[in-house]
Coordinates of C-alpha atoms in Angstrom, one line a residue:
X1 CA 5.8 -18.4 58.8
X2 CA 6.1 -16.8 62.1
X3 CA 3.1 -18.9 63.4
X4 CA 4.5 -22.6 61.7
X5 CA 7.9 -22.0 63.6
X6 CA 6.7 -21.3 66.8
X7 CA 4.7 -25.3 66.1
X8 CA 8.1 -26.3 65.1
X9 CA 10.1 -25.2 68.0
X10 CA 7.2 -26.1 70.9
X11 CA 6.0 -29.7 70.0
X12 CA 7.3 -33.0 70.1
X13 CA 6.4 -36.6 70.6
X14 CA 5.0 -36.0 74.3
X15 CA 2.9 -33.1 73.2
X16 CA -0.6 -34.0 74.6
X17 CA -3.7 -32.2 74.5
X18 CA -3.2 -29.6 77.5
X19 CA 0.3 -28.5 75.5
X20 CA -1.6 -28.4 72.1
X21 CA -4.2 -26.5 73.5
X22 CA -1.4 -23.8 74.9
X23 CA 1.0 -23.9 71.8
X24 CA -2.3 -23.1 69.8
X25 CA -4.1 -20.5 71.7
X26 CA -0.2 -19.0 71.7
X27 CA -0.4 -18.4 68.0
X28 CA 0.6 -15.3 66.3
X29 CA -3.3 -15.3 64.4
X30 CA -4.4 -14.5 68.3
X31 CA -2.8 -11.5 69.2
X32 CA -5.3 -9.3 67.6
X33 CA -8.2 -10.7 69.9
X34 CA -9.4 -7.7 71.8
X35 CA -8.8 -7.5 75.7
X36 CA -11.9 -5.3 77.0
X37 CA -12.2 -2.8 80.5
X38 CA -12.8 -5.4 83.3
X39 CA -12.9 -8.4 80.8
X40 CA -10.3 -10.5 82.7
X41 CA -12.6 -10.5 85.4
X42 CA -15.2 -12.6 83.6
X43 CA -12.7 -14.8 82.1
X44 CA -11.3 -15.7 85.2
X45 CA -15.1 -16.7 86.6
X46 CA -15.0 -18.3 83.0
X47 CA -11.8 -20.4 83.8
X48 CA -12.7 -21.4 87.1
X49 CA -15.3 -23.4 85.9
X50 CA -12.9 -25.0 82.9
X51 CA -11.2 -28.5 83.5
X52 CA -7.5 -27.3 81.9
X53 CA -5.3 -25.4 84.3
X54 CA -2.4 -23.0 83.2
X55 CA 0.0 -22.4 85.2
X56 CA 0.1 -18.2 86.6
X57 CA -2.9 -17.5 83.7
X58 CA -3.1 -13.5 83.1
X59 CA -6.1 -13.0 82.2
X60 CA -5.2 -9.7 80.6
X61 CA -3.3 -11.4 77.3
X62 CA -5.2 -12.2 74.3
X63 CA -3.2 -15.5 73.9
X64 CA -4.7 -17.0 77.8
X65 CA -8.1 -15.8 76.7
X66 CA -8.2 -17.5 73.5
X67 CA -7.5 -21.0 75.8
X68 CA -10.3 -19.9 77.5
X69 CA -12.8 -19.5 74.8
X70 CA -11.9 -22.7 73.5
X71 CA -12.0 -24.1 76.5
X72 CA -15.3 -22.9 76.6
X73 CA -16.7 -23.8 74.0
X74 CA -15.4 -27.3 74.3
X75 CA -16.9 -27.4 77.6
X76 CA -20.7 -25.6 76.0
X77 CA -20.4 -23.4 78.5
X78 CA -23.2 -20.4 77.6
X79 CA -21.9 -17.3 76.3
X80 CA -25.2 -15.7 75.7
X81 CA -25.4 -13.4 78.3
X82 CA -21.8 -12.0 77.4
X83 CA -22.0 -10.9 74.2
X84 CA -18.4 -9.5 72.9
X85 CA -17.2 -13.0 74.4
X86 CA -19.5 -14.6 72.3
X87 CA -18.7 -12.4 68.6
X88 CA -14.7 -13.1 69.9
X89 CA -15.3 -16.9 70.5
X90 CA -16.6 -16.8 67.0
X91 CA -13.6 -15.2 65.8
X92 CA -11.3 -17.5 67.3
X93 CA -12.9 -20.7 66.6
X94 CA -12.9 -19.4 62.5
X95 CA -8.7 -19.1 62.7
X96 CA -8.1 -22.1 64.9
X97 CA -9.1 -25.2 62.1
X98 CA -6.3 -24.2 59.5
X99 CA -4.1 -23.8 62.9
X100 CA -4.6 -27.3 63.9
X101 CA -4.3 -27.9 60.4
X102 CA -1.2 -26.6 60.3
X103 CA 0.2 -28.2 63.8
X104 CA -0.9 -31.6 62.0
X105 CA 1.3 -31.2 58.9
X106 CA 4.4 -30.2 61.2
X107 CA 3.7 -33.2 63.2
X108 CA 3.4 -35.8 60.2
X109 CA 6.9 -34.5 59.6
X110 CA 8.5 -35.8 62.0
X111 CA 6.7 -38.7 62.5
X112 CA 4.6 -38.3 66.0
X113 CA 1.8 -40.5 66.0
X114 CA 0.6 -39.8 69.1
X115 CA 0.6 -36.5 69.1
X116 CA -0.8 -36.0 65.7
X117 CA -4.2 -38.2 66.7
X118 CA -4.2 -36.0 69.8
X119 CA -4.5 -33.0 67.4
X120 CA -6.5 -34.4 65.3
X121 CA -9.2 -35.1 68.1
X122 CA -8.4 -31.5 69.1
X123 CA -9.7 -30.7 65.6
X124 CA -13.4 -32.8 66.5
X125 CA -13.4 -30.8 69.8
X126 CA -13.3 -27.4 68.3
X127 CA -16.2 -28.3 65.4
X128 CA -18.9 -30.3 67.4
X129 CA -17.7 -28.9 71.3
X130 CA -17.1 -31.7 73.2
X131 CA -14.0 -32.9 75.0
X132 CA -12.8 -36.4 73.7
X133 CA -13.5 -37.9 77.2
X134 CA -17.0 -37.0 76.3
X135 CA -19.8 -39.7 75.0
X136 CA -19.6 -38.8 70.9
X137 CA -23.3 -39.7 71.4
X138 CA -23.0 -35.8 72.6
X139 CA -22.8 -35.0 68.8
X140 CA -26.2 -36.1 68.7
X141 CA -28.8 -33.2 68.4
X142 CA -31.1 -33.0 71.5
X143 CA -28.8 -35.5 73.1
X144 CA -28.4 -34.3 77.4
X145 CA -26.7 -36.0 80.2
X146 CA -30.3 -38.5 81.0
X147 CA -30.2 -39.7 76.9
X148 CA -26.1 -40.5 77.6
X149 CA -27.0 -42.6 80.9
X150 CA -29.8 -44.5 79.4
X151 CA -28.0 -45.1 76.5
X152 CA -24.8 -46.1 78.9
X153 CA -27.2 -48.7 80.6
X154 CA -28.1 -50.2 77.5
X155 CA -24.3 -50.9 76.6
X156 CA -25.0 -48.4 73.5
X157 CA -21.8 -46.5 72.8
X158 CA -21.3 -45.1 68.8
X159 CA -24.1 -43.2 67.0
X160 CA -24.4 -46.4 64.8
X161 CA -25.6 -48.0 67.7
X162 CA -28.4 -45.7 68.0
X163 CA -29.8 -45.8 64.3
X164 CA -29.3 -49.5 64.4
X165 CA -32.6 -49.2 67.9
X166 CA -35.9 -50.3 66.9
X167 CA -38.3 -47.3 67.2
X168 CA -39.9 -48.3 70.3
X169 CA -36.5 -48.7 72.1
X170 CA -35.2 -44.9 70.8
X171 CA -38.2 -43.6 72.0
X172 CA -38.1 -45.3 75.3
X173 CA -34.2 -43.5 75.1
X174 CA -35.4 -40.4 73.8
X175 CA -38.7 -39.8 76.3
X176 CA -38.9 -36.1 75.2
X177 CA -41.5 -33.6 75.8
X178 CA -44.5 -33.4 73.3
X179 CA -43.2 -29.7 72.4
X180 CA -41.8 -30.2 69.1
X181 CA -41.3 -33.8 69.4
X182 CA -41.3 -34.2 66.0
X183 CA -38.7 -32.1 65.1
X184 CA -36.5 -32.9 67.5
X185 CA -37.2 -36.4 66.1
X186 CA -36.5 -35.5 62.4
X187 CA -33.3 -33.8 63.2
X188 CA -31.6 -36.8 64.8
X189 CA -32.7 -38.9 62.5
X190 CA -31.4 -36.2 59.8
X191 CA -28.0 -36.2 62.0
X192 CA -27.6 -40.5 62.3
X193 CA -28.2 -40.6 58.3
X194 CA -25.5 -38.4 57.5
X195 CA -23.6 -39.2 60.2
X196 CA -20.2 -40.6 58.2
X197 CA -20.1 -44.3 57.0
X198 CA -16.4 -44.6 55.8
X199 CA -15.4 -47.6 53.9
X200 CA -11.3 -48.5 53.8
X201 CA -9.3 -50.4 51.3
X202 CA -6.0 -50.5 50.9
X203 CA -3.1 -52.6 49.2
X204 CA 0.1 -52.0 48.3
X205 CA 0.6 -52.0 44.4
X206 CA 2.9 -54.9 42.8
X207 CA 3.4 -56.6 46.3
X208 CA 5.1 -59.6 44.8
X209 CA 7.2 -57.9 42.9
X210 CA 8.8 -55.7 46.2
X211 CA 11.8 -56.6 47.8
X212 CA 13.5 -56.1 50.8
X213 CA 14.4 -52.4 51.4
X214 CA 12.8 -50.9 47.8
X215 CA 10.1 -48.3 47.6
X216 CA 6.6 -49.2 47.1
X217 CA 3.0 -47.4 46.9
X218 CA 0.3 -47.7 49.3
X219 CA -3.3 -47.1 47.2
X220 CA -5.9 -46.2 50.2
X221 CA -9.6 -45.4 48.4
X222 CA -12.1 -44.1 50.7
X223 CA -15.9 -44.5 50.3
X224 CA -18.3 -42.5 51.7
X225 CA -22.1 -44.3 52.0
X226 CA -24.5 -41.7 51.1
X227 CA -27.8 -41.8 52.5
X228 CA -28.1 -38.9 50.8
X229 CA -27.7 -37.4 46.9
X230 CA -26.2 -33.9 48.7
X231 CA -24.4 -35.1 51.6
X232 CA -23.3 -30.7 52.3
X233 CA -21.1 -29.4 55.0
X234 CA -21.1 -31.7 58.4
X235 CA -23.8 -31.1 61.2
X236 CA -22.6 -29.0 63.7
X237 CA -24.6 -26.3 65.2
X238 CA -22.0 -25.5 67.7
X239 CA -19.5 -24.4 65.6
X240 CA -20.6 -21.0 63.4
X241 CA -19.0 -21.8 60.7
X242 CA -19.5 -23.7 57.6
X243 CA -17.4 -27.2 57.5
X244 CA -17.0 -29.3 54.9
X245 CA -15.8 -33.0 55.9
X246 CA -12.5 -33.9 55.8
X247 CA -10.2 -37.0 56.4
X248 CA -6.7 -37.8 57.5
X249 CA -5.2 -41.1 56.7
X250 CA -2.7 -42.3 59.4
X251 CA -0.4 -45.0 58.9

């Protein structure tokens, strides 16, 4: 309750993604995440390098250093070599879904569009690690910076794009090592078949029948194409935790 009225009282309709990212890392679920002898020096080497700027950050509050984790981790920056960052990243990344969750539903009620699809790219962010001015050819497995720029010279933009390539073209995209070509190979072909093939209809129910300022029902059916008898939780090896997929409707 604590955590839904702080939401309430800090967003509106000109929330964007800097202000989500603060009102989020400020919640109550946060305050728990450990602070560590010396720690804020490494987060503040950690933040340098991070594209979102807070104004006067101390590094010494759990609520600043869970921006900076996300951040982070948004940004695949490598927390290997720091270990209790790593375990807390973890930690926080498992509590901030039903958080955004959360900030969604207080958003529908009042009616923000903007804000809620800024949220709700916020929630893609935080399960695959990418910003949303990133390529989401980044999503793909295997996928650096030269596979984004030859695919940017051939005008290919959307993951459909890239199953769609004739072998011989992926491969000339692809041009990867002969050390476990294969898999690599398999696993983004595993990743482009399951990758989500959403089908939309929608109509309102006894349209002719509707007049001017009465009620009516909007029926929206989704279908999923399956590629696959067990479609499972969504591929993202970034994020350590099992996700199922999930869907907003906006309209």
């Amino acid at each position: 309750y604590v955590t839904i009225e702080m939401f309430s009282m800090s967003l509106n309709e000109k929330t964007k993604l800097k202000g989500l990212l603060e009102i989020i890392s400020s919640a109550a679920e946060f305050e728990t995440i450990p602070i560590r002898h010396h720690e804020d020096g490494v987060l503040k080497k950690i933040y340098d390098y991070l594209p979102v700027k807070l104004g006067s950050p101390k590094f010494n509050s759990p609520h600043i250093k869970t921006n900076v984790l996300l951040q982070a981790h948004f940004s695949r920056y490598d927390l290997d070599k720091v270990p209790d960052l790593k375990s807390d990243q973890i930690i926080v990344l498992g509590k901030v879904i039903p958080l955004i969750q959360a900030i969604v539903d207080v958003i529908s009620s009042n009616g923000w569009l903007n804000t809620a699809l800024a949220a709700m790219e916020l929630s893609q962010m935080c399960v695959q690690a990418i910003w949303n001015r990133d390529s989401p050819l980044k999503q793909i497995p295997y996928f650096e910076q030269e596979h984004l720029d030859r695919c940017k010279e051939r005008g290919i933009e959307s993951v459909a794009d890239v199953g769609l390539l004739e072998d011989d073209e992926r491969e000339d995209i692809l041009r990867m090592d002969k050390e476990k070509k294969k898999a690599k190979r398999n696993a983004i072909a595993k990743f482009i078949n399951r990758y989500p093939d959403i089908d939309v209809k929608y109509g309102v129910r006894d349209e002719d029948e509707l007049v001017a300022g009465s009620q009516g029902v909007l029926d929206v059916k989704l279908t999923r194409e399956d590629y696959e008898d067990d479609v499972g939780p969504v591929y993202a090896p970034r994020f350590p935790h099992k996700k199922d997929e999930g869907w907003w409707i906006v309209f």
